[in-house]
Amino acid sequence: PEPAGIAAIAEALGTLRVPTLLLAADPRVDSALADADVTSLEARGAQVQRFPGQAHRMHGLRPEVFLEAIEPFLRKHRA
């Protein structure tokens, strides 16, 4: 993971006033977020959804898994 990118995400989280869901691939396969990064971002208020065994393009390669992950978040936070 690129530290500058993680720092930019963390900084942006500090300015958001809405629920935030970050989707993260499995770090053993292909993820920009290490476990320590996830912990840090969760501490700043983000909800992080890991996709075990999935690479970065989980939304294109496994759309059903992607939708199953985001639908509960969207239902919980719809206005």
XYZ file of N, CA and C in Angstrom:
237
model
N 0.827 -1.200 0.000
C 0.000 0.000 0.000
C 0.862 1.251 0.000
N 0.403 2.246 -0.679
C 1.128 3.501 -0.768
C 0.742 4.380 0.421
N 1.696 4.731 1.282
C 1.382 5.519 2.479
C 0.702 6.850 2.170
N 1.099 7.515 1.097
C 0.479 8.807 0.770
C -1.001 8.630 0.438
N -1.349 7.550 -0.223
C -2.749 7.286 -0.553
C -3.574 6.998 0.681
N -3.026 6.217 1.589
C -3.726 5.901 2.833
C -3.895 7.169 3.666
N -2.873 7.997 3.711
C -2.950 9.259 4.453
C -4.024 10.165 3.861
N -4.143 10.207 2.540
C -5.160 11.034 1.887
C -6.568 10.537 2.220
N -6.750 9.221 2.242
C -8.057 8.665 2.608
C -8.381 9.018 4.056
N -7.425 8.834 4.935
C -7.638 9.135 6.350
C -7.976 10.607 6.557
N -7.293 11.482 5.850
C -7.566 12.917 5.957
C -8.974 13.240 5.455
N -9.351 12.667 4.340
C -10.690 12.904 3.790
C -11.770 12.416 4.742
N -11.535 11.295 5.408
C -12.528 10.779 6.355
C -12.823 11.779 7.467
N -11.809 12.547 7.835
C -11.998 13.544 8.883
C -12.928 14.673 8.485
N -13.153 14.845 7.195
C -14.016 15.935 6.726
C -15.428 15.465 6.385
N -15.618 14.154 6.271
C -16.932 13.633 5.886
C -17.894 13.619 7.065
N -19.131 13.934 6.790
C -20.173 13.921 7.818
C -21.286 12.949 7.444
N -20.926 11.973 6.643
C -21.876 10.958 6.194
C -21.266 9.584 6.442
N -22.094 8.565 6.568
C -21.550 7.210 6.724
C -20.679 6.847 5.521
N -19.575 6.183 5.791
C -18.616 5.861 4.740
C -18.294 4.376 4.761
N -18.451 3.742 3.619
C -18.119 2.335 3.469
C -16.936 2.224 2.516
N -15.855 1.643 2.991
C -14.692 1.386 2.150
C -14.660 -0.103 1.836
N -14.523 -0.423 0.587
C -14.466 -1.809 0.145
C -13.007 -2.181 -0.068
N -12.580 -3.275 0.544
C -11.168 -3.637 0.496
C -10.992 -5.088 0.079
N -10.134 -5.292 -0.902
C -9.787 -6.639 -1.339
C -8.974 -7.335 -0.253
N -8.754 -8.589 -0.452
C -7.962 -9.389 0.474
C -6.486 -9.012 0.320
N -5.813 -8.612 1.408
C -4.410 -8.205 1.291
C -3.488 -9.337 0.849
N -3.908 -10.585 1.022
C -3.090 -11.715 0.568
C -3.199 -11.906 -0.943
N -4.238 -11.292 -1.547
C -4.456 -11.456 -2.981
C -4.028 -10.201 -3.735
N -4.650 -9.062 -3.403
C -4.366 -7.822 -4.131
C -5.147 -6.691 -3.488
N -4.603 -6.083 -2.467
C -5.323 -5.011 -1.787
C -4.408 -3.819 -1.558
N -4.974 -2.644 -1.672
C -4.226 -1.422 -1.378
C -4.193 -1.159 0.122
N -5.024 -1.881 0.885
C -5.114 -1.650 2.324
C -4.585 -2.837 3.117
N -3.559 -2.592 3.904
C -3.067 -3.607 4.835
C -3.986 -3.624 6.058
N -3.882 -4.649 6.863
C -4.732 -4.743 8.059
C -4.560 -3.535 8.976
N -3.338 -3.040 9.125
C -3.100 -1.869 9.979
C -3.794 -0.636 9.416
N -3.841 -0.512 8.092
C -4.534 0.613 7.461
C -6.029 0.544 7.749
N -6.584 -0.651 7.667
C -8.016 -0.833 7.931
C -8.338 -0.409 9.357
N -7.532 -0.836 10.298
C -7.744 -0.472 11.700
C -7.711 1.037 11.878
N -6.759 1.685 11.249
C -6.635 3.139 11.331
C -7.851 3.845 10.733
N -8.310 3.381 9.587
C -9.455 4.018 8.928
C -10.754 3.766 9.699
N -10.889 2.588 10.284
C -12.068 2.318 11.121
C -12.083 3.234 12.345
N -10.913 3.498 12.899
C -10.825 4.393 14.054
C -11.256 5.814 13.690
N -11.168 6.160 12.418
C -11.587 7.485 11.948
C -13.048 7.511 11.515
N -13.742 6.398 11.707
C -15.174 6.391 11.451
C -15.645 5.657 10.218
N -14.741 5.109 9.444
C -15.153 4.385 8.244
C -15.571 2.965 8.611
N -16.526 2.453 7.872
C -16.839 1.031 7.951
C -16.082 0.384 6.801
N -15.302 -0.630 7.105
C -14.508 -1.291 6.077
C -15.055 -2.696 5.858
N -15.344 -3.005 4.629
C -15.823 -4.341 4.258
C -14.725 -5.046 3.490
N -14.164 -6.082 4.097
C -13.143 -6.896 3.444
C -13.822 -7.954 2.575
N -13.154 -8.348 1.527
C -13.632 -9.404 0.632
C -12.595 -10.521 0.624
N -12.705 -11.464 1.562
C -11.722 -12.546 1.645
C -11.595 -13.306 0.318
N -10.362 -13.522 -0.081
C -10.087 -14.272 -1.293
C -10.305 -13.505 -2.586
N -10.684 -12.238 -2.481
C -10.997 -11.452 -3.676
C -9.907 -10.428 -3.964
N -9.672 -10.211 -5.239
C -8.712 -9.205 -5.673
C -9.401 -7.843 -5.773
N -8.653 -6.853 -6.185
C -9.109 -5.464 -6.212
C -10.398 -5.257 -7.007
N -10.592 -5.948 -8.103
C -11.765 -5.735 -8.956
C -12.950 -6.620 -8.564
N -13.217 -6.758 -7.275
C -14.284 -7.660 -6.840
C -15.644 -7.253 -7.405
N -15.845 -5.971 -7.661
C -17.128 -5.505 -8.199
C -17.354 -5.985 -9.628
N -16.293 -6.180 -10.377
C -16.429 -6.655 -11.750
C -16.321 -8.162 -11.874
N -15.487 -8.755 -11.028
C -15.261 -10.196 -11.116
C -16.304 -11.000 -10.340
N -16.794 -10.444 -9.254
C -17.793 -11.127 -8.421
C -18.894 -10.147 -8.024
N -19.687 -9.667 -8.972
C -20.679 -8.631 -8.672
C -21.709 -9.043 -7.618
N -22.040 -10.325 -7.545
C -23.027 -10.759 -6.556
C -22.488 -10.596 -5.134
N -21.216 -10.893 -4.937
C -20.593 -10.724 -3.620
C -20.511 -9.236 -3.281
N -20.171 -8.441 -4.251
C -20.085 -6.989 -4.085
C -21.443 -6.417 -3.669
N -22.495 -6.788 -4.385
C -23.835 -6.270 -4.079
C -24.327 -6.741 -2.711
N -24.055 -7.985 -2.364
C -24.448 -8.495 -1.051
C -23.765 -7.721 0.070
N -22.593 -7.196 -0.188
C -21.856 -6.443 0.824
C -22.370 -5.017 0.969
N -22.732 -4.376 -0.140
C -23.110 -2.964 -0.045
C -24.597 -2.742 0.223
N -25.448 -3.686 -0.153
C -26.887 -3.475 0.032
C -27.280 -3.245 1.495
N -26.782 -4.028 2.462
C -27.145 -3.748 3.866
C -26.710 -2.352 4.322
N -25.531 -1.928 3.893
C -25.042 -0.592 4.247
C -25.979 0.475 3.678
N -26.357 0.319 2.416
C -27.246 1.307 1.784
C -28.618 1.317 2.428
N -29.151 0.142 2.746
C -30.466 0.096 3.409
C -30.417 0.760 4.783
N -29.344 0.509 5.516
C -29.195 1.079 6.859
C -29.134 2.607 6.843
N -28.545 3.161 5.797
C -28.271 4.599 5.779
C -29.125 5.389 4.785
N -30.125 4.756 4.188
C -30.936 5.524 3.233
C -31.764 6.556 3.979
N -31.996 7.652 3.306
C -32.712 8.771 3.933
C -34.207 8.577 3.861
